[in-house]
């Protein structure tokens, strides 16, 4: 299959601004290449694909980023800036896709979804968020009425945000297992990983650390400085160890030494890449029973799930985290979320999409 991928219109690949989509795109490219498919990627200037993905052709586009939908009001109209990166990527993608089988869009935005109704080229969409915008929600419903296979979701619970989709395609996500080393250190520090932004609920994990009188190691791109400072000031000085945004290789080395990852999203997280990355290193995860994390974590086997926003239960679970066998965590990823498993699901789905157009 010849597949053209459109990246996120927020930040170049490797910047961290695009969140989990950056890793998902790379995992998908590597899974598709290993299955023998041909892949081209349209991405913002300065983007880099991971080592091993060199066979995929990378096309650069320059332009202005979109505004992230999770930081706008649900009823906000669509904004397209002058010299739009998204429009540029779409233009290039549509042009290259004339020689390909399918255009696979990974940006959560209005324009590529609308375009599905207006071109003959199949455009398939990996929806990377829950419902964060009325205008996108209604557009998905409209496109779905004509093309029922063109959307895929990372988790069932994410797809529930789009109740008009009757039998949603769930593709999960994929991780290149060679990139993560299993570590058996049960006595390490506490970890939190993610974009530092309100929907990620960092404050609840800091609360747990401060109640235990411990430090919390925090890795990730600081998207909202004011939010980060407010949290820092609300807890005893030095509770947060800011570790910065690291490459996957460096991140997994440090993360693997931790005894638990505390994951605290306040929104309907579509999936939660960082959970699986921790599990792949043997690190159990404690999260709320909400969004993607509640589908990934096997309660009592690979971590624990607390009721949404119940910080006291998070704390109680951290105290008994040594009951989780770290090898269970790695095994779950091997059986459920490798790049091959992921790429196979995506290819099966894309075959259905392409068939509709024949
Ligand atoms: N991440 C990273 N380095 C860091 C911290 C985070 O590469 O130091 C990446 C991580 O690998 C993951 C992404 O940031 O792929 C966060 O994705 P997630 O799905 O957890 O949340 P999102 O940001 O998409 O809401």
CSV table of C-alpha atoms and ligand atoms in Angstrom, one decimal:
chain,number,residue,atom,x,y,z
A,1,UNK,CA,0.0,0.0,0.0
A,2,UNK,CA,1.2,3.5,-0.7
A,3,UNK,CA,0.3,5.7,2.2
A,4,UNK,CA,0.8,9.5,2.7
A,5,UNK,CA,0.7,10.7,6.3
A,6,UNK,CA,-0.2,14.2,7.4
A,7,UNK,CA,1.4,15.1,10.7
A,8,UNK,CA,0.0,17.4,13.4
A,9,UNK,CA,-0.1,21.1,12.6
A,10,UNK,CA,1.2,22.0,16.1
A,11,UNK,CA,5.0,21.9,16.3
A,12,UNK,CA,7.5,20.0,14.3
A,13,UNK,CA,8.1,16.3,14.9
A,14,UNK,CA,10.6,16.2,17.8
A,15,UNK,CA,9.4,19.5,19.5
A,16,UNK,CA,7.0,17.9,22.0
A,17,UNK,CA,4.4,20.4,21.1
A,18,UNK,CA,2.4,17.9,19.2
A,19,UNK,CA,2.1,15.6,22.2
A,20,UNK,CA,1.5,11.9,21.7
A,21,UNK,CA,0.8,12.3,18.0
A,22,UNK,CA,4.6,12.7,17.4
A,23,UNK,CA,5.4,9.2,18.8
A,24,UNK,CA,2.3,7.6,17.4
A,25,UNK,CA,3.2,8.8,13.9
A,26,UNK,CA,6.7,7.4,14.3
A,27,UNK,CA,5.5,4.1,15.6
A,28,UNK,CA,3.1,3.8,12.7
A,29,UNK,CA,5.7,4.6,10.1
A,30,UNK,CA,8.0,2.0,11.5
A,31,UNK,CA,5.2,-0.6,11.7
A,32,UNK,CA,4.1,0.1,8.2
A,33,UNK,CA,7.6,0.0,6.8
A,34,UNK,CA,8.3,-3.4,8.5
A,35,UNK,CA,5.1,-4.7,6.9
A,36,UNK,CA,6.5,-3.7,3.5
A,37,UNK,CA,4.3,-0.6,2.8
A,38,UNK,CA,5.5,2.6,1.2
A,39,UNK,CA,5.2,5.7,3.4
A,40,UNK,CA,5.6,9.4,2.8
A,41,UNK,CA,5.2,11.9,5.6
A,42,UNK,CA,4.1,15.5,5.3
A,43,UNK,CA,5.3,17.5,8.3
A,44,UNK,CA,6.4,20.9,9.5
A,45,UNK,CA,9.9,22.2,8.7
A,46,UNK,CA,12.6,20.9,11.2
A,47,UNK,CA,10.7,17.7,11.8
A,48,UNK,CA,12.7,14.5,12.3
A,49,UNK,CA,11.6,10.9,12.1
A,50,UNK,CA,13.0,8.4,14.5
A,51,UNK,CA,16.1,6.4,13.7
A,52,UNK,CA,15.1,3.4,11.5
A,53,UNK,CA,12.4,5.3,9.7
A,54,UNK,CA,14.7,6.7,7.0
A,55,UNK,CA,13.0,4.7,4.3
A,56,UNK,CA,9.9,6.9,4.7
A,57,UNK,CA,10.2,10.1,2.5
A,58,UNK,CA,9.7,13.2,4.6
A,59,UNK,CA,8.3,16.4,2.9
A,60,UNK,CA,8.6,19.7,4.8
A,61,UNK,CA,6.0,22.5,4.8
A,62,UNK,CA,6.5,25.9,6.4
A,63,UNK,CA,3.7,27.9,7.9
A,64,UNK,CA,1.8,29.1,11.0
A,65,UNK,CA,0.6,26.5,13.5
A,66,UNK,CA,-3.0,25.9,14.4
A,67,UNK,CA,-4.3,26.7,17.9
A,68,UNK,CA,-4.7,23.5,20.0
A,69,UNK,CA,-8.4,22.7,20.3
A,70,UNK,CA,-8.2,21.6,23.9
A,71,UNK,CA,-7.2,25.1,24.8
A,72,UNK,CA,-10.2,26.8,23.1
A,73,UNK,CA,-13.8,26.9,24.1
A,74,UNK,CA,-15.9,23.9,22.9
A,75,UNK,CA,-18.0,26.4,20.8
A,76,UNK,CA,-15.1,28.3,19.2
A,77,UNK,CA,-15.2,28.8,15.5
A,78,UNK,CA,-12.4,27.4,13.3
A,79,UNK,CA,-9.4,29.7,12.9
A,80,UNK,CA,-7.1,29.4,10.0
A,81,UNK,CA,-4.1,31.7,10.1
A,82,UNK,CA,-2.5,33.4,7.2
A,83,UNK,CA,0.2,31.2,5.7
A,84,UNK,CA,-1.5,28.2,7.4
A,85,UNK,CA,0.7,25.2,8.0
A,86,UNK,CA,-2.3,22.9,8.0
A,87,UNK,CA,-3.5,24.2,4.6
A,88,UNK,CA,0.1,23.9,3.2
A,89,UNK,CA,0.4,20.3,4.5
A,90,UNK,CA,-2.9,19.3,3.1
A,91,UNK,CA,-2.2,20.9,-0.3
A,92,UNK,CA,1.1,19.0,-0.5
A,93,UNK,CA,-0.4,15.8,0.8
A,94,UNK,CA,-3.3,15.8,-1.7
A,95,UNK,CA,-0.8,16.4,-4.5
A,96,UNK,CA,1.4,13.4,-3.5
A,97,UNK,CA,-1.6,11.3,-2.7
A,98,UNK,CA,-2.7,11.4,-6.4
A,99,UNK,CA,0.0,8.7,-6.9
A,100,UNK,CA,-0.9,6.8,-3.7
A,101,UNK,CA,-3.7,4.7,-2.2
A,102,UNK,CA,-4.7,6.8,0.7
A,103,UNK,CA,-4.0,10.0,2.6
A,104,UNK,CA,-3.9,9.4,6.3
A,105,UNK,CA,-4.5,12.5,8.4
A,106,UNK,CA,-3.3,12.7,12.0
A,107,UNK,CA,-4.2,16.2,12.7
A,108,UNK,CA,-7.3,16.9,14.9
A,109,UNK,CA,-8.7,19.8,12.8
A,110,UNK,CA,-11.5,20.9,10.6
A,111,UNK,CA,-9.9,21.4,7.2
A,112,UNK,CA,-8.7,17.9,6.4
A,113,UNK,CA,-12.0,16.4,7.6
A,114,UNK,CA,-14.0,18.8,5.5
A,115,UNK,CA,-11.8,18.1,2.5
A,116,UNK,CA,-12.9,14.4,2.7
A,117,UNK,CA,-16.2,15.5,1.2
A,118,UNK,CA,-14.7,17.4,-1.6
A,119,UNK,CA,-12.0,15.3,-3.2
A,120,UNK,CA,-12.0,11.8,-4.8
A,121,UNK,CA,-8.8,10.7,-3.0
A,122,UNK,CA,-9.6,8.6,0.1
A,123,UNK,CA,-8.8,10.6,3.2
A,124,UNK,CA,-8.7,8.5,6.4
A,125,UNK,CA,-8.5,10.2,9.8
A,126,UNK,CA,-6.9,9.0,13.1
A,127,UNK,CA,-8.8,11.0,15.6
A,128,UNK,CA,-6.4,11.8,18.4
A,129,UNK,CA,-8.6,13.4,21.0
A,130,UNK,CA,-12.0,13.1,22.5
A,131,UNK,CA,-14.7,15.6,21.4
A,132,UNK,CA,-13.0,19.0,22.0
A,133,UNK,CA,-14.9,21.1,19.5
A,134,UNK,CA,-18.5,21.4,18.4
A,135,UNK,CA,-17.7,22.4,14.9
A,136,UNK,CA,-15.4,19.4,14.4
A,137,UNK,CA,-17.8,17.0,16.1
A,138,UNK,CA,-20.6,18.1,13.8
A,139,UNK,CA,-18.3,17.8,10.7
A,140,UNK,CA,-17.3,14.3,11.7
A,141,UNK,CA,-21.0,13.4,11.9
A,142,UNK,CA,-21.6,14.8,8.5
A,143,UNK,CA,-18.6,13.0,6.8
A,144,UNK,CA,-19.5,9.8,8.7
A,145,UNK,CA,-23.0,9.9,7.1
A,146,UNK,CA,-21.3,9.5,3.7
A,147,UNK,CA,-18.1,7.6,4.6
A,148,UNK,CA,-18.7,5.4,7.5
A,149,UNK,CA,-15.2,3.9,7.6
A,150,UNK,CA,-13.0,6.9,7.4
A,151,UNK,CA,-12.4,7.5,11.1
A,152,UNK,CA,-10.4,5.5,13.6
A,153,UNK,CA,-10.0,6.0,17.4
A,154,UNK,CA,-7.3,5.0,19.9
A,155,UNK,CA,-9.7,3.7,22.6
A,156,UNK,CA,-13.3,2.7,23.0
A,157,UNK,CA,-13.8,5.2,25.7
A,158,UNK,CA,-12.5,8.0,23.5
A,159,UNK,CA,-14.8,6.9,20.7
A,160,UNK,CA,-17.8,7.2,23.1
A,161,UNK,CA,-17.4,10.9,22.8
A,162,UNK,CA,-18.7,10.5,19.2
A,163,UNK,CA,-21.9,8.5,20.0
A,164,UNK,CA,-23.2,8.9,16.4
A,165,UNK,CA,-20.5,6.5,15.2
A,166,UNK,CA,-22.2,3.1,15.5
A,167,UNK,CA,-19.3,0.6,15.3
A,168,UNK,CA,-16.1,2.7,15.8
A,169,UNK,CA,-12.8,1.3,14.5
A,170,UNK,CA,-10.4,1.1,17.5
A,171,UNK,CA,-6.8,0.9,16.6
A,172,UNK,CA,-5.1,1.3,20.0
A,173,UNK,CA,-1.5,2.5,19.6
A,174,UNK,CA,1.9,1.0,19.0
A,175,UNK,CA,5.3,1.2,20.6
A,176,UNK,CA,8.7,0.0,19.4
A,177,UNK,CA,9.6,-2.4,22.1
A,178,UNK,CA,13.4,-2.3,21.3
A,179,UNK,CA,13.4,1.3,22.3
A,180,UNK,CA,12.4,0.5,25.9
A,181,UNK,CA,14.6,-1.4,28.3
A,182,UNK,CA,12.9,-3.3,31.2
A,183,UNK,CA,14.2,-2.3,34.6
A,184,UNK,CA,13.4,-4.1,37.9
A,185,UNK,CA,14.0,-1.3,40.3
A,186,UNK,CA,11.2,-1.4,42.9
A,187,UNK,CA,12.6,1.3,45.2
A,188,UNK,CA,12.9,4.2,42.8
A,189,UNK,CA,11.3,7.7,42.8
A,190,UNK,CA,7.9,8.8,41.8
A,191,UNK,CA,7.3,9.8,38.1
A,192,UNK,CA,4.9,11.9,36.2
A,193,UNK,CA,5.2,12.4,32.4
A,194,UNK,CA,3.2,14.6,30.0
A,195,UNK,CA,2.6,18.0,28.5
A,196,UNK,CA,2.4,20.4,31.4
A,197,UNK,CA,-1.1,21.9,30.7
A,198,UNK,CA,-4.3,22.0,32.8
A,199,UNK,CA,-6.0,19.0,31.1
A,200,UNK,CA,-3.1,16.8,32.4
A,201,UNK,CA,-3.8,17.4,36.1
A,202,UNK,CA,-0.2,17.5,37.3
A,203,UNK,CA,-1.3,19.1,40.6
A,204,UNK,CA,-2.9,15.8,41.8
A,205,UNK,CA,0.3,13.9,41.4
A,206,UNK,CA,2.3,16.6,43.2
A,207,UNK,CA,-0.2,16.4,46.0
A,208,UNK,CA,0.5,12.7,46.4
A,209,UNK,CA,4.3,13.3,46.4
A,210,UNK,CA,4.0,16.1,49.0
A,211,UNK,CA,1.8,13.9,51.3
A,212,UNK,CA,4.5,11.3,51.2
A,213,UNK,CA,7.2,13.9,51.7
A,214,UNK,CA,8.9,12.8,48.5
A,215,UNK,CA,9.9,14.5,45.3
A,216,UNK,CA,8.0,14.0,42.0
A,217,UNK,CA,10.1,13.7,38.9
A,218,UNK,CA,8.3,15.5,36.1
A,219,UNK,CA,9.2,15.0,32.4
A,220,UNK,CA,7.6,16.8,29.5
A,221,UNK,CA,7.2,20.0,27.5
A,222,UNK,CA,5.9,22.9,29.5
A,223,UNK,CA,3.1,24.2,27.4
A,224,UNK,CA,1.5,26.5,30.0
A,225,UNK,CA,4.1,28.3,32.1
A,226,UNK,CA,1.6,30.0,34.4
A,227,UNK,CA,-0.1,26.7,35.2
A,228,UNK,CA,3.4,25.2,36.0
A,229,UNK,CA,4.3,28.1,38.3
A,230,UNK,CA,1.0,28.0,40.1
A,231,UNK,CA,1.4,24.4,40.9
A,232,UNK,CA,5.0,24.9,42.0
A,233,UNK,CA,3.9,27.6,44.4
A,234,UNK,CA,1.1,25.6,45.9
A,235,UNK,CA,3.3,22.9,47.3
A,236,UNK,CA,6.4,22.8,49.5
A,237,UNK,CA,9.5,24.1,47.7
A,238,UNK,CA,11.4,21.4,45.8
A,239,UNK,CA,8.5,18.9,45.6
A,240,UNK,CA,8.7,19.0,41.8
A,241,UNK,CA,11.9,17.9,40.1
A,242,UNK,CA,11.6,19.4,36.6
A,243,UNK,CA,13.4,17.0,34.3
A,244,UNK,CA,12.6,18.7,31.0
A,245,UNK,CA,11.5,17.2,27.7
A,246,UNK,CA,13.7,14.3,26.7
A,247,UNK,CA,14.1,12.1,23.7
A,248,UNK,CA,12.5,8.7,24.0
A,249,UNK,CA,15.8,7.0,24.6
A,250,UNK,CA,16.8,9.3,27.5
A,251,UNK,CA,13.3,9.4,28.9
A,252,UNK,CA,12.9,5.6,29.1
A,253,UNK,CA,16.3,5.2,30.8
A,254,UNK,CA,15.3,7.5,33.6
A,255,UNK,CA,11.6,6.5,33.7
A,256,UNK,CA,12.6,2.8,34.0
A,257,UNK,CA,14.3,3.6,37.3
A,258,UNK,CA,11.1,4.9,38.9
A,259,UNK,CA,8.8,2.7,41.1
A,260,UNK,CA,5.5,4.1,39.7
A,261,UNK,CA,4.1,6.5,37.2
A,262,UNK,CA,1.2,8.6,38.5
A,263,UNK,CA,-1.0,9.7,35.6
A,264,UNK,CA,-3.7,12.2,36.3
A,265,UNK,CA,-5.6,13.5,33.3
A,266,UNK,CA,-8.7,15.6,33.9
A,267,UNK,CA,-10.0,15.2,30.3
A,268,UNK,CA,-11.1,12.2,28.3
A,269,UNK,CA,-7.6,11.3,27.3
A,270,UNK,CA,-7.8,9.5,23.9
A,271,UNK,CA,-5.1,7.0,24.9
A,272,UNK,CA,-2.2,8.0,27.0
A,273,UNK,CA,1.1,7.1,25.4
A,274,UNK,CA,3.2,7.8,28.5
A,275,UNK,CA,1.3,5.0,30.3
A,276,UNK,CA,2.4,2.4,27.8
A,277,UNK,CA,6.0,3.8,27.7
A,278,UNK,CA,6.2,3.4,31.5
A,279,UNK,CA,4.8,-0.2,31.3
A,280,UNK,CA,7.3,-1.1,28.6
A,281,UNK,CA,10.1,-0.2,31.1
A,282,UNK,CA,8.4,-2.3,33.8
A,283,UNK,CA,7.0,0.7,35.7
A,284,UNK,CA,3.4,0.2,37.0
A,285,UNK,CA,0.9,3.1,36.6
A,286,UNK,CA,-1.7,4.5,38.9
A,287,UNK,CA,-4.4,6.6,37.1
A,288,UNK,CA,-8.0,7.7,37.4
A,289,UNK,CA,-10.7,5.5,36.0
A,290,UNK,CA,-11.4,8.0,33.1
A,291,UNK,CA,-10.5,8.1,29.4
A,292,UNK,CA,-7.9,5.9,27.7
A,293,UNK,CA,-5.9,5.1,30.8
A,294,UNK,CA,-8.8,3.1,32.3
A,295,UNK,CA,-8.7,0.8,29.2
A,296,UNK,CA,-5.0,0.3,29.2
A,297,UNK,CA,-4.2,-0.3,32.9
A,298,UNK,CA,-5.1,-3.7,34.2
A,299,UNK,CA,-6.2,-2.9,37.8
A,300,UNK,CA,-4.2,-5.0,40.2
A,301,UNK,CA,-2.0,-6.4,37.5
A,302,UNK,CA,-0.1,-3.6,35.8
A,303,UNK,CA,-1.1,-0.8,38.2
A,304,UNK,CA,-4.2,0.6,39.9
A,305,UNK,CA,-7.2,2.7,38.9
A,306,UNK,CA,-8.8,5.2,41.4
A,307,UNK,CA,-12.2,7.0,41.0
A,308,UNK,CA,-11.8,10.2,39.0
A,309,UNK,CA,-10.2,13.0,41.0
A,310,UNK,CA,-9.9,10.9,44.2
A,311,UNK,CA,-6.4,11.9,45.2
A,312,UNK,CA,-6.5,10.0,48.5
A,313,UNK,CA,-7.0,6.7,46.7
A,314,UNK,CA,-4.1,7.5,44.4
A,315,UNK,CA,-2.0,8.0,47.5
A,316,UNK,CA,-3.2,4.8,49.1
A,317,UNK,CA,-2.3,2.9,45.9
A,318,UNK,CA,1.2,4.4,45.7
A,319,UNK,CA,1.8,2.9,49.2
A,320,UNK,CA,1.1,-0.6,47.9
A,321,UNK,CA,2.7,-0.4,44.5
A,322,UNK,CA,5.3,-3.1,45.3
A,323,UNK,CA,2.4,-5.6,45.0
A,324,UNK,CA,2.5,-5.2,41.2
A,325,UNK,CA,4.9,-7.4,39.5
A,326,UNK,CA,6.9,-5.3,37.1
A,327,UNK,CA,7.3,-8.0,34.5
A,328,UNK,CA,3.5,-8.1,34.1
A,329,UNK,CA,3.7,-4.5,32.8
A,330,UNK,CA,6.2,-5.2,30.1
A,331,UNK,CA,4.3,-8.4,29.1
A,332,UNK,CA,1.1,-6.4,28.6
A,333,UNK,CA,2.8,-4.1,26.1
A,334,UNK,CA,4.4,-7.0,24.2
A,335,UNK,CA,1.0,-8.7,23.8
A,336,UNK,CA,-1.1,-5.6,23.1
A,337,UNK,CA,0.7,-2.6,21.9
A,338,UNK,CA,3.7,-3.4,19.7
A,339,UNK,CA,4.3,-1.5,16.5
A,340,UNK,CA,3.4,-4.6,14.4
A,341,UNK,CA,0.1,-5.1,16.2
A,342,UNK,CA,-0.7,-1.4,15.7
A,343,UNK,CA,0.3,-1.3,12.1
A,344,UNK,CA,-1.7,-4.4,11.2
A,345,UNK,CA,-4.9,-2.9,12.7
A,346,UNK,CA,-4.3,0.3,10.8
A,347,UNK,CA,-3.7,-1.5,7.5
A,348,UNK,CA,-6.9,-3.6,7.9
A,349,UNK,CA,-8.8,-0.4,8.6
A,350,UNK,CA,-7.3,1.4,5.6
A,351,UNK,CA,-8.2,-1.5,3.3
A,352,UNK,CA,-11.8,-1.0,4.3
A,353,UNK,CA,-11.6,2.7,3.6
A,354,UNK,CA,-10.0,2.3,0.2
A,355,UNK,CA,-12.6,-0.4,-0.8
A,356,UNK,CA,-15.4,2.2,-0.3
A,357,UNK,CA,-13.9,4.3,-3.1
A,358,UNK,CA,-13.7,1.5,-5.7
B,1,LIG,N1,7.4,12.8,25.8
B,1,LIG,C1,8.7,12.8,25.4
B,1,LIG,N2,9.7,13.2,26.2
B,1,LIG,C2,9.4,13.7,27.5
B,1,LIG,C3,8.0,13.7,27.9
B,1,LIG,C4,7.1,13.2,27.0
B,1,LIG,O1,9.0,12.4,24.3
B,1,LIG,O2,10.3,14.1,28.2
B,1,LIG,C5,6.3,12.3,24.9
B,1,LIG,C6,5.8,10.9,25.2
B,1,LIG,O3,6.7,10.0,24.6
B,1,LIG,C7,4.4,10.9,24.6
B,1,LIG,C8,4.0,12.3,24.6
B,1,LIG,O4,5.1,13.1,25.0
B,1,LIG,O5,4.4,10.3,23.4
B,1,LIG,C9,2.8,12.6,25.4
B,1,LIG,O6,1.7,11.9,24.8
B,1,LIG,P1,0.4,11.5,25.6
B,1,LIG,O7,-0.3,10.6,24.7
B,1,LIG,O8,0.7,10.9,26.9
B,1,LIG,O9,-0.4,12.8,25.8
B,1,LIG,P2,-0.8,14.1,24.8
B,1,LIG,O10,0.3,15.1,25.0
B,1,LIG,O11,-0.9,13.6,23.4
B,1,LIG,O12,-2.1,14.6,25.3
